[in-house]
mmCIF file of C-alpha atoms in Angstrom:
data_model
loop_
_atom_site.group_PDB
_atom_site.id
_atom_site.type_symbol
_atom_site.label_atom_id
_atom_site.label_comp_id
_atom_site.label_asym_id
_atom_site.label_seq_id
_atom_site.Cartn_x
_atom_site.Cartn_y
_atom_site.Cartn_z
ATOM 1 C CA MET A 1 113.724 122.918 117.830
ATOM 2 C CA ASN A 2 113.843 126.623 117.047
ATOM 3 C CA ASP A 3 110.564 127.538 115.303
ATOM 4 C CA SER A 4 111.876 130.672 113.574
ATOM 5 C CA LYS A 5 111.686 130.750 109.798
ATOM 6 C CA ILE A 6 114.788 131.291 107.693
ATOM 7 C CA THR A 7 115.147 133.979 105.040
ATOM 8 C CA SER A 8 115.305 133.274 101.319
ATOM 9 C CA ARG A 9 118.921 134.472 101.302
ATOM 10 C CA GLN A 10 119.860 132.031 104.053
ATOM 11 C CA PHE A 11 118.072 129.316 102.130
ATOM 12 C CA PHE A 12 120.172 130.138 99.055
ATOM 13 C CA VAL A 13 123.409 129.873 101.053
ATOM 14 C CA LEU A 14 122.367 126.540 102.575
ATOM 15 C CA VAL A 15 121.495 125.107 99.156
ATOM 16 C CA PHE A 16 124.782 126.395 97.729
ATOM 17 C CA LEU A 17 126.918 124.886 100.501
ATOM 18 C CA PHE A 18 124.916 121.652 100.461
ATOM 19 C CA THR A 19 125.455 121.262 96.710
ATOM 20 C CA VAL A 20 129.211 121.661 97.147
ATOM 21 C CA GLY A 21 129.315 119.612 100.353
ATOM 22 C CA SER A 22 131.355 116.420 100.182
ATOM 23 C CA SER A 23 131.240 116.610 96.375
ATOM 24 C CA ILE A 24 134.172 119.020 96.122
ATOM 25 C CA LEU A 25 136.505 116.207 97.185
ATOM 26 C CA PHE A 26 134.851 113.231 95.485
ATOM 27 C CA VAL A 27 133.168 114.474 92.292
ATOM 28 C CA PRO A 28 136.311 115.318 90.244
ATOM 29 C CA SER A 29 137.656 111.750 90.468
ATOM 30 C CA GLN A 30 134.218 110.106 90.193
ATOM 31 C CA VAL A 31 133.283 111.984 87.024
ATOM 32 C CA ALA A 32 136.782 111.796 85.504
ATOM 33 C CA ASP A 33 136.713 108.019 85.883
ATOM 34 C CA ALA A 34 133.762 107.869 83.482
ATOM 35 C CA ALA A 35 134.006 110.964 81.269
ATOM 36 C CA LYS A 36 137.801 111.487 81.192
ATOM 37 C CA HIS A 37 138.686 114.578 79.068
ATOM 38 C CA ASP A 38 134.992 115.443 78.758
ATOM 39 C CA THR A 39 134.418 115.730 82.502
ATOM 40 C CA TRP A 40 133.355 119.341 81.930
ATOM 41 C CA LEU A 41 130.597 118.189 79.571
ATOM 42 C CA ALA A 42 129.383 115.428 81.893
ATOM 43 C CA ILE A 43 128.923 117.939 84.704
ATOM 44 C CA LEU A 44 127.062 120.308 82.350
ATOM 45 C CA ILE A 45 124.695 117.428 81.562
ATOM 46 C CA GLY A 46 124.369 117.050 85.319
ATOM 47 C CA PHE A 47 123.318 120.718 85.452
ATOM 48 C CA VAL A 48 120.374 119.981 83.149
ATOM 49 C CA ILE A 49 119.313 117.002 85.267
ATOM 50 C CA ASN A 50 119.748 119.194 88.329
ATOM 51 C CA LEU A 51 117.339 121.843 87.008
ATOM 52 C CA LEU A 52 114.733 119.209 86.159
ATOM 53 C CA VAL A 53 114.953 117.618 89.607
ATOM 54 C CA VAL A 54 114.749 120.925 91.477
ATOM 55 C CA GLY A 55 111.830 121.889 89.224
ATOM 56 C CA LEU A 56 110.130 118.663 90.329
ATOM 57 C CA TYR A 57 110.616 119.604 93.986
ATOM 58 C CA LEU A 58 109.223 123.089 93.404
ATOM 59 C CA LEU A 59 106.128 121.722 91.663
ATOM 60 C CA LEU A 60 105.555 119.311 94.531
ATOM 61 C CA SER A 61 105.981 122.017 97.161
ATOM 62 C CA ARG A 62 103.429 124.278 95.446
ATOM 63 C CA CYS A 63 100.739 121.642 95.819
ATOM 64 C CA TYR A 64 100.925 121.804 99.628
ATOM 65 C CA PRO A 65 102.961 124.893 100.582
ATOM 66 C CA ASP A 66 102.369 124.598 104.341
ATOM 67 C CA THR A 67 103.571 121.015 104.766
ATOM 68 C CA THR A 68 106.994 119.437 105.140
ATOM 69 C CA LEU A 69 108.203 116.368 103.253
ATOM 70 C CA TYR A 70 107.191 113.934 105.997
ATOM 71 C CA GLU A 71 103.740 115.488 106.439
ATOM 72 C CA LEU A 72 103.256 115.386 102.678
ATOM 73 C CA MET A 73 104.003 111.665 102.483
ATOM 74 C CA GLU A 74 101.393 110.800 105.103
ATOM 75 C CA LYS A 75 98.853 113.149 103.523
ATOM 76 C CA LEU A 76 99.227 111.670 100.027
ATOM 77 C CA LEU A 77 100.163 108.043 100.699
ATOM 78 C CA GLY A 78 97.789 107.423 103.563
ATOM 79 C CA LYS A 79 98.450 106.635 107.197
ATOM 80 C CA TRP A 80 100.246 103.289 106.943
ATOM 81 C CA ILE A 81 102.046 103.579 103.601
ATOM 82 C CA GLY A 82 102.944 107.165 104.472
ATOM 83 C CA TYR A 83 104.337 106.013 107.813
ATOM 84 C CA LEU A 84 106.430 103.365 106.040
ATOM 85 C CA ALA A 85 107.690 105.921 103.501
ATOM 86 C CA THR A 86 108.592 108.285 106.347
ATOM 87 C CA ALA A 87 110.482 105.501 108.129
ATOM 88 C CA LEU A 88 112.447 104.590 104.992
ATOM 89 C CA THR A 89 113.246 108.241 104.263
ATOM 90 C CA PHE A 90 114.420 108.686 107.842
ATOM 91 C CA LEU A 91 116.728 105.658 107.504
ATOM 92 C CA PHE A 92 118.036 107.060 104.216
ATOM 93 C CA ALA A 93 118.828 110.400 105.865
ATOM 94 C CA PHE A 94 120.283 108.818 108.997
ATOM 95 C CA ILE A 95 122.333 105.876 107.682
ATOM 96 C CA VAL A 96 123.092 106.533 104.016
ATOM 97 C CA CYS A 97 123.616 110.283 104.361
ATOM 98 C CA LEU A 98 124.412 111.444 107.907
ATOM 99 C CA SER A 99 126.502 108.468 109.048
ATOM 100 C CA SER A 100 128.344 108.434 105.721
ATOM 101 C CA LEU A 101 129.316 112.093 106.114
ATOM 102 C CA PHE A 102 130.697 111.370 109.574
ATOM 103 C CA TYR A 103 132.732 108.569 107.996
ATOM 104 C CA TYR A 104 134.010 110.841 105.212
ATOM 105 C CA VAL A 105 135.274 113.353 107.769
ATOM 106 C CA GLY A 106 137.179 110.781 109.798
ATOM 107 C CA TYR A 107 138.525 108.971 106.746
ATOM 108 C CA PHE A 108 139.816 112.133 105.068
ATOM 109 C CA LEU A 109 141.350 113.691 108.168
ATOM 110 C CA ASN A 110 142.934 110.401 109.256
ATOM 111 C CA THR A 111 144.475 109.548 105.884
ATOM 112 C CA GLN A 112 145.573 113.045 104.871
ATOM 113 C CA ILE A 113 146.187 115.227 107.928
ATOM 114 C CA PHE A 114 146.050 113.381 111.279
ATOM 115 C CA PRO A 115 147.321 109.840 110.621
ATOM 116 C CA ASP A 116 148.064 109.186 114.308
ATOM 117 C CA THR A 117 144.618 110.225 115.532
ATOM 118 C CA PRO A 118 142.017 107.414 115.663
ATOM 119 C CA VAL A 119 139.095 107.780 113.274
ATOM 120 C CA VAL A 120 136.632 107.336 116.135
ATOM 121 C CA VAL A 121 138.043 110.474 117.804
ATOM 122 C CA LEU A 122 137.898 112.564 114.622
ATOM 123 C CA ASN A 123 134.330 111.427 113.896
ATOM 124 C CA GLY A 124 133.354 112.098 117.495
ATOM 125 C CA LEU A 125 134.635 115.669 117.486
ATOM 126 C CA PHE A 126 132.726 116.424 114.297
ATOM 127 C CA ALA A 127 129.596 114.733 115.696
ATOM 128 C CA ILE A 128 129.695 116.933 118.810
ATOM 129 C CA ILE A 129 129.854 120.097 116.690
ATOM 130 C CA ALA A 130 127.005 118.838 114.479
ATOM 131 C CA ILE A 131 124.852 118.029 117.523
ATOM 132 C CA LEU A 132 125.372 121.536 118.883
ATOM 133 C CA GLY A 133 124.533 123.046 115.501
ATOM 134 C CA VAL A 134 121.210 121.230 115.166
ATOM 135 C CA ARG A 135 120.227 121.792 118.814
ATOM 136 C CA LEU A 136 120.591 125.533 118.316
ATOM 137 C CA GLY A 137 117.917 125.347 115.626
ATOM 138 C CA ARG A 138 117.516 125.993 111.926
ATOM 139 C CA ALA A 139 117.481 129.783 112.293
ATOM 140 C CA THR A 140 120.818 129.761 114.115
ATOM 141 C CA PHE A 141 122.692 127.443 111.777
ATOM 142 C CA SER A 142 121.231 129.316 108.799
ATOM 143 C CA ARG A 143 122.682 132.576 110.120
ATOM 144 C CA ALA A 144 126.014 130.822 110.688
ATOM 145 C CA SER A 145 126.036 129.754 107.038
ATOM 146 C CA GLU A 146 125.807 133.414 105.971
ATOM 147 C CA VAL A 147 128.911 134.184 108.017
ATOM 148 C CA LEU A 148 131.044 131.230 106.900
ATOM 149 C CA VAL A 149 130.164 131.306 103.204
ATOM 150 C CA GLY A 150 132.356 134.416 102.853
ATOM 151 C CA LEU A 151 135.392 132.527 104.165
ATOM 152 C CA PHE A 152 134.519 129.602 101.904
ATOM 153 C CA LEU A 153 134.422 131.792 98.778
ATOM 154 C CA PHE A 154 137.631 133.642 99.661
ATOM 155 C CA LEU A 155 139.606 130.416 100.139
ATOM 156 C CA TYR A 156 138.082 128.841 97.041
ATOM 157 C CA VAL A 157 138.961 131.794 94.785
ATOM 158 C CA PHE A 158 142.452 131.901 96.312
ATOM 159 C CA LEU A 159 142.909 128.190 95.555
ATOM 160 C CA ILE A 160 141.825 128.500 91.917
ATOM 161 C CA PHE A 161 143.967 131.561 91.188
ATOM 162 C CA THR A 162 147.090 130.164 92.842
ATOM 163 C CA VAL A 163 146.981 126.850 90.959
ATOM 164 C CA ALA A 164 146.103 128.513 87.637
ATOM 165 C CA PRO A 165 149.784 128.653 86.524
ATOM 166 C CA GLU A 166 149.863 124.834 86.736
ATOM 167 C CA ILE A 167 147.104 124.442 84.124
ATOM 168 C CA GLU A 168 148.043 122.631 80.904
ATOM 169 C CA MET A 169 145.320 123.017 78.275
ATOM 170 C CA GLU A 170 146.629 119.934 76.468
ATOM 171 C CA ASN A 171 145.266 117.841 79.340
ATOM 172 C CA LEU A 172 141.731 118.781 78.243
ATOM 173 C CA LYS A 173 142.258 117.287 74.785
ATOM 174 C CA PRO A 174 140.873 115.478 72.867
ATOM 175 C CA ALA A 175 137.476 116.993 73.564
ATOM 176 C CA LEU A 176 134.063 115.577 72.649
ATOM 177 C CA THR A 177 135.382 112.044 72.102
ATOM 178 C CA THR A 178 133.723 110.327 75.069
ATOM 179 C CA PRO A 179 130.761 108.003 74.307
ATOM 180 C CA VAL A 180 127.335 109.237 75.364
ATOM 181 C CA THR A 181 126.936 106.355 77.815
ATOM 182 C CA SER A 182 130.151 107.352 79.594
ATOM 183 C CA LEU A 183 129.050 110.995 79.716
ATOM 184 C CA LEU A 184 125.751 109.959 81.281
ATOM 185 C CA ASP A 185 127.621 107.748 83.736
ATOM 186 C CA GLY A 186 129.750 110.723 84.723
ATOM 187 C CA ALA A 187 126.687 112.956 85.021
ATOM 188 C CA LEU A 188 125.062 110.336 87.254
ATOM 189 C CA GLY A 189 128.111 110.432 89.516
ATOM 190 C CA TYR A 190 127.629 114.187 89.843
ATOM 191 C CA VAL A 191 123.880 114.239 90.498
ATOM 192 C CA SER A 192 123.930 111.307 92.936
ATOM 193 C CA PHE A 193 126.212 113.336 95.233
ATOM 194 C CA SER A 194 124.957 116.866 94.619
ATOM 195 C CA THR A 195 121.397 116.821 93.257
ATOM 196 C CA PHE A 196 119.243 113.888 94.376
ATOM 197 C CA PRO A 197 119.902 114.461 98.115
ATOM 198 C CA LEU A 198 118.397 117.962 97.747
ATOM 199 C CA ILE A 199 115.068 116.248 98.487
ATOM 200 C CA PHE A 200 115.776 116.883 102.186
ATOM 201 C CA PHE A 201 115.362 120.613 101.681
ATOM 202 C CA LEU A 202 111.635 119.883 101.496
ATOM 203 C CA THR A 203 111.809 119.432 105.276
ATOM 204 C CA LEU A 204 112.580 123.173 105.335
ATOM 205 C CA TYR A 205 111.023 124.563 102.170
ATOM 206 C CA PRO A 206 108.468 126.090 101.828
ATOM 207 C CA ALA A 207 106.929 125.619 105.292
ATOM 208 C CA HIS A 208 109.840 127.111 107.247
ATOM 209 C CA VAL A 209 111.117 129.714 104.769
ATOM 210 C CA LEU A 210 110.111 133.371 104.534
ATOM 211 C CA ASN A 211 109.061 134.583 101.073
ATOM 212 C CA PRO A 212 108.710 131.131 99.423
ATOM 213 C CA ARG A 213 108.433 132.654 95.936
ATOM 214 C CA GLN A 214 111.902 134.219 96.174
ATOM 215 C CA ALA A 215 113.203 131.100 97.911
ATOM 216 C CA ALA A 216 112.073 129.017 94.923
ATOM 217 C CA LYS A 217 114.329 131.087 92.650
ATOM 218 C CA ASN A 218 117.123 130.807 95.194
ATOM 219 C CA PHE A 219 116.686 127.033 95.232
ATOM 220 C CA MET A 220 117.543 126.999 91.541
ATOM 221 C CA TRP A 221 120.351 129.538 91.818
ATOM 222 C CA GLY A 222 121.836 127.835 94.858
ATOM 223 C CA THR A 223 122.205 124.518 93.057
ATOM 224 C CA LEU A 224 123.552 126.173 89.900
ATOM 225 C CA THR A 225 126.182 128.268 91.684
ATOM 226 C CA GLY A 226 127.193 125.287 93.803
ATOM 227 C CA GLY A 227 127.427 123.246 90.623
ATOM 228 C CA ALA A 228 129.580 125.952 89.039
ATOM 229 C CA VAL A 229 132.026 125.639 91.942
ATOM 230 C CA LEU A 230 132.239 121.877 91.340
ATOM 231 C CA TRP A 231 132.547 122.343 87.568
ATOM 232 C CA ILE A 232 135.474 124.755 87.935
ATOM 233 C CA ILE A 233 137.371 122.606 90.454
ATOM 234 C CA SER A 234 136.828 119.519 88.277
ATOM 235 C CA VAL A 235 138.023 121.234 85.084
ATOM 236 C CA VAL A 236 141.055 122.684 86.867
ATOM 237 C CA SER A 237 141.903 119.239 88.296
ATOM 238 C CA ILE A 238 141.770 117.697 84.810
ATOM 239 C CA ALA A 239 143.771 120.587 83.322
ATOM 240 C CA VAL A 240 146.501 120.249 85.950
ATOM 241 C CA PHE A 241 146.756 116.462 86.348
ATOM 242 C CA GLY A 242 145.054 115.000 83.281
ATOM 243 C CA PRO A 243 142.076 112.613 83.512
ATOM 244 C CA GLU A 244 144.055 109.444 84.261
ATOM 245 C CA VAL A 245 145.873 110.939 87.237
ATOM 246 C CA THR A 246 142.740 112.742 88.476
ATOM 247 C CA LYS A 247 140.687 109.553 88.630
ATOM 248 C CA ALA A 248 143.565 107.761 90.400
ATOM 249 C CA TYR A 249 143.467 110.215 93.311
ATOM 250 C CA THR A 250 140.822 109.709 95.982
ATOM 251 C CA PHE A 251 140.878 113.441 96.776
ATOM 252 C CA PRO A 252 142.219 115.229 93.667
ATOM 253 C CA SER A 253 141.188 118.685 94.861
ATOM 254 C CA TYR A 254 143.258 118.216 98.028
ATOM 255 C CA VAL A 255 146.278 117.182 95.958
ATOM 256 C CA LEU A 256 145.568 120.259 93.829
ATOM 257 C CA ALA A 257 145.924 122.463 96.913
ATOM 258 C CA GLN A 258 149.310 120.866 97.589
ATOM 259 C CA ARG A 259 150.520 122.310 94.282
ATOM 260 C CA ILE A 260 150.207 125.896 95.540
ATOM 261 C CA ASN A 261 153.670 127.415 95.350
ATOM 262 C CA ILE A 262 154.160 131.175 95.166
ATOM 263 C CA GLY A 263 157.850 131.947 95.183
ATOM 264 C CA THR A 264 159.466 130.577 98.317
ATOM 265 C CA PHE A 265 157.256 132.229 100.903
ATOM 266 C CA LEU A 266 153.850 130.608 100.230
ATOM 267 C CA THR A 267 154.020 126.827 100.096
ATOM 268 C CA ARG A 268 152.479 123.885 101.947
ATOM 269 C CA VAL A 269 149.138 125.624 102.400
ATOM 270 C CA GLU A 270 147.030 122.611 101.442
ATOM 271 C CA VAL A 271 145.074 123.133 104.664
ATOM 272 C CA ILE A 272 143.008 125.516 102.509
ATOM 273 C CA MET A 273 141.220 122.560 100.931
ATOM 274 C CA PRO A 274 140.182 120.873 104.205
ATOM 275 C CA THR A 275 138.883 124.233 105.435
ATOM 276 C CA ILE A 276 136.810 124.735 102.274
ATOM 277 C CA TRP A 277 135.537 121.182 102.446
ATOM 278 C CA LEU A 278 134.708 121.165 106.158
ATOM 279 C CA ILE A 279 132.681 124.376 105.855
ATOM 280 C CA SER A 280 130.499 123.055 103.035
ATOM 281 C CA LEU A 281 130.302 119.533 104.441
ATOM 282 C CA PHE A 282 129.323 120.819 107.889
ATOM 283 C CA PHE A 283 126.187 122.501 106.562
ATOM 284 C CA LYS A 284 125.366 119.523 104.369
ATOM 285 C CA CYS A 285 125.655 117.418 107.499
ATOM 286 C CA LEU A 286 123.306 119.762 109.388
ATOM 287 C CA ILE A 287 120.619 119.390 106.709
ATOM 288 C CA TYR A 288 120.889 115.587 106.886
ATOM 289 C CA PHE A 289 120.898 115.764 110.687
ATOM 290 C CA TYR A 290 117.878 118.074 110.718
ATOM 291 C CA ALA A 291 115.997 115.778 108.307
ATOM 292 C CA SER A 292 116.843 112.745 110.474
ATOM 293 C CA VAL A 293 115.667 114.419 113.677
ATOM 294 C CA GLU A 294 112.449 115.704 112.093
ATOM 295 C CA GLY A 295 111.764 112.290 110.563
ATOM 296 C CA LEU A 296 112.139 110.419 113.849
ATOM 297 C CA ALA A 297 110.006 113.004 115.643
ATOM 298 C CA ARG A 298 107.302 112.500 113.017
ATOM 299 C CA LEU A 299 107.462 108.720 113.385
ATOM 300 C CA THR A 300 107.155 108.835 117.169
ATOM 301 C CA ARG A 301 104.690 111.751 117.180
ATOM 302 C CA VAL A 302 106.946 113.755 119.498
ATOM 303 C CA ARG A 303 106.312 117.475 119.300
ATOM 304 C CA SER A 304 109.844 118.586 120.279
ATOM 305 C CA SER A 305 112.302 117.053 117.831
ATOM 306 C CA GLN A 306 115.187 118.500 119.854
ATOM 307 C CA LEU A 307 114.909 115.471 122.150
ATOM 308 C CA TYR A 308 116.456 113.309 119.431
ATOM 309 C CA THR A 309 119.490 115.411 118.533
ATOM 310 C CA ILE A 310 121.896 113.755 120.992
ATOM 311 C CA PRO A 311 120.686 110.131 120.477
ATOM 312 C CA ILE A 312 120.800 110.440 116.674
ATOM 313 C CA GLY A 313 124.169 112.197 116.741
ATOM 314 C CA LEU A 314 125.728 109.537 118.972
ATOM 315 C CA ALA A 315 124.170 106.699 116.962
ATOM 316 C CA ALA A 316 125.453 108.153 113.675
ATOM 317 C CA TRP A 317 128.900 108.546 115.230
ATOM 318 C CA ALA A 318 128.961 104.917 116.394
ATOM 319 C CA LEU A 319 127.667 103.670 113.049
ATOM 320 C CA SER A 320 130.149 105.726 111.025
ATOM 321 C CA VAL A 321 133.231 104.067 112.513
ATOM 322 C CA ASP A 322 132.678 100.730 110.729
ATOM 323 C CA LEU A 323 130.306 101.837 107.976
ATOM 324 C CA TYR A 324 132.767 100.940 105.198
ATOM 325 C CA THR A 325 135.442 98.272 105.444
ATOM 326 C CA ASP A 326 138.033 100.161 103.375
ATOM 327 C CA SER A 327 138.462 102.714 100.590
ATOM 328 C CA ALA A 328 137.680 100.090 97.924
ATOM 329 C CA HIS A 329 134.335 99.381 99.597
ATOM 330 C CA LEU A 330 133.619 103.114 99.737
ATOM 331 C CA TYR A 331 134.437 103.505 96.034
ATOM 332 C CA VAL A 332 132.195 100.614 94.931
ATOM 333 C CA TRP A 333 129.374 101.861 97.158
ATOM 334 C CA SER A 334 129.652 105.412 95.786
ATOM 335 C CA LYS A 335 129.862 104.198 92.184
ATOM 336 C CA LYS A 336 127.263 101.418 92.109
ATOM 337 C CA THR A 337 124.889 101.555 95.081
ATOM 338 C CA LEU A 338 124.596 105.209 96.067
ATOM 339 C CA PRO A 339 123.208 106.431 92.690
ATOM 340 C CA VAL A 340 120.398 103.854 92.853
ATOM 341 C CA ILE A 341 119.376 104.713 96.415
ATOM 342 C CA THR A 342 119.539 108.469 95.890
ATOM 343 C CA PHE A 343 117.524 108.132 92.661
ATOM 344 C CA ILE A 344 114.762 106.235 94.478
ATOM 345 C CA PHE A 345 114.391 108.865 97.203
ATOM 346 C CA GLY A 346 115.438 111.930 95.219
ATOM 347 C CA VAL A 347 113.474 111.333 91.992
ATOM 348 C CA LEU A 348 111.131 108.350 92.119
ATOM 349 C CA LEU A 349 109.522 109.195 95.479
ATOM 350 C CA PRO A 350 108.781 112.869 94.639
ATOM 351 C CA LEU A 351 107.461 111.818 91.212
ATOM 352 C CA ILE A 352 104.994 109.471 92.914
ATOM 353 C CA LEU A 353 104.017 112.166 95.399
ATOM 354 C CA LEU A 354 103.523 114.746 92.633
ATOM 355 C CA GLY A 355 101.386 112.324 90.633
ATOM 356 C CA LEU A 356 99.198 111.622 93.665
ATOM 357 C CA ALA A 357 98.959 115.336 94.491
ATOM 358 C CA LEU A 358 97.815 116.222 90.964
ATOM 359 C CA LEU A 359 95.361 113.315 90.960
ATOM 360 C CA LYS A 360 93.923 114.389 94.301
ATOM 361 C CA ARG A 361 93.600 117.982 93.135
ATOM 362 C CA GLY A 362 91.875 116.843 89.954
ATOM 363 C CA ARG A 363 89.340 114.840 91.929
ATOM 364 C CA GLU A 364 88.683 117.729 94.310
ATOM 365 C CA SER A 365 88.132 120.170 91.442
ATOM 366 C CA SER A 366 85.776 117.749 89.656
ATOM 367 C CA ARG A 367 83.776 117.286 92.856
ATOM 368 C CA GLY A 368 83.570 121.052 93.209
ATOM 369 C CA ARG A 369 82.217 121.398 89.658
ATOM 370 C CA THR A 370 79.570 118.701 90.190
ATOM 371 C CA ALA A 371 78.564 120.112 93.572
ATOM 372 C CA ALA A 372 77.989 123.641 92.218
ATOM 373 C CA PRO A 373 75.011 122.794 89.913
ATOM 374 C CA MET A 374 73.367 120.777 92.699
ATOM 375 C CA GLU A 375 73.547 123.768 95.062
ATOM 376 C CA GLU A 376 71.918 125.985 92.417
ATOM 377 C CA LYS A 377 69.024 123.559 92.120
#
C-alpha cells in the first residue's frame, strides 16, 4: 500500500464525504420516521453527539500519536484480547460496513435507474472501481477526493436551489412537539450512519496524516460540514413532502431531485442525486475497504496489505448480493441492529481503549516519580 502521508486538507475532504456517504439517501427518511416535523432538531442533537464522539477519538489518538487503531488495540488490550478485538473490528468493517455499501449501490441503481440490470453486475462494477481505488493507495484516493468534492458541491447546491420553489413552510409545523424519546431515536438514526463509523479514520489519523494538529481541527470541521449537508437535505425534504411522505420514501432525496423543473427546458435531471450520492459513497467505501485491508494484514502479520485488496473486494462483492433478503429486512436492520453494532465499535470500544490508555499513563508516571528519589539516593 502507498506509504505516503495525506495532507490535513485531504483528510478534511475525506471526513466530509464519509459523513455524507450513504446517509444522504437514507437519513432523511430514517430520522423523519422518528422525529417527524422536528427532524431538524433531531439532527442538531446528533451534531452534539457527533462532537463528543469525535472528541473521544481525538483524545484517544493523542495518547499514542504514532499508532493506528489496530496497533493501539493490541498495545492496550494485550496480545490475545487485542488480536480478538482486531478480528472483530475487521469483521465489522468488512461485513457490516463494506459489504453493506456494495449492497446499497446495487439495490439503489437496480430499483431506481437500471431495473433490467442484475444487482450482481451493478455491485461488481462498483467493486472493481473500489478495488482499483484502494490498490492505488491512500495518497492517491485522497487526492482524487479533492478533485471530486468540487463536483459534489456544485451538484448539491444546484439541487437545493432548484427545488427551493417547491418548499412549503407549513410542512415544518407544528415545531417542537415531538417527545424527547422520539428526538433521541431520530438522533440515533443519524449518528449510527454518519458518526459512529468514523472510528475507522483512526486507521489513518494521526499516524498517516501530515500536521496532525491541524488535521484534528479538520476532523471536527469535516463532520460538522458533512452534517450540515445532511441537515439541509433533510429539512428541504420535510419542507417539500411533509414528514409522513418523507418517511414513506426509501430514498426521499432522490425523489426530491425528480421535482426539479425549470420552465420546459430543464426537467428529468434526477441523475444529479445518484451522482452526488455515488461520489460521497465511493469515498466512504474506500475508507471501509482500507480499514478492512489493514485489519486483515494486521491479523496475518503481512507487511504489504495490498495483497488483500482483490480477495477482500471480491469477497465483499459476493457477500453483498444476498446480504439482505428484501427492503423490509434492510429497514429493520438499519433501524434496530445497526445502531447497536456501530455504538459498540464506535463508542464503547474507544471508551475502553481511552480508559486503559489513561490508566497505563498514570501507572507509568507514578513509577517515574517513585524511581526519581531512588536514583538520587
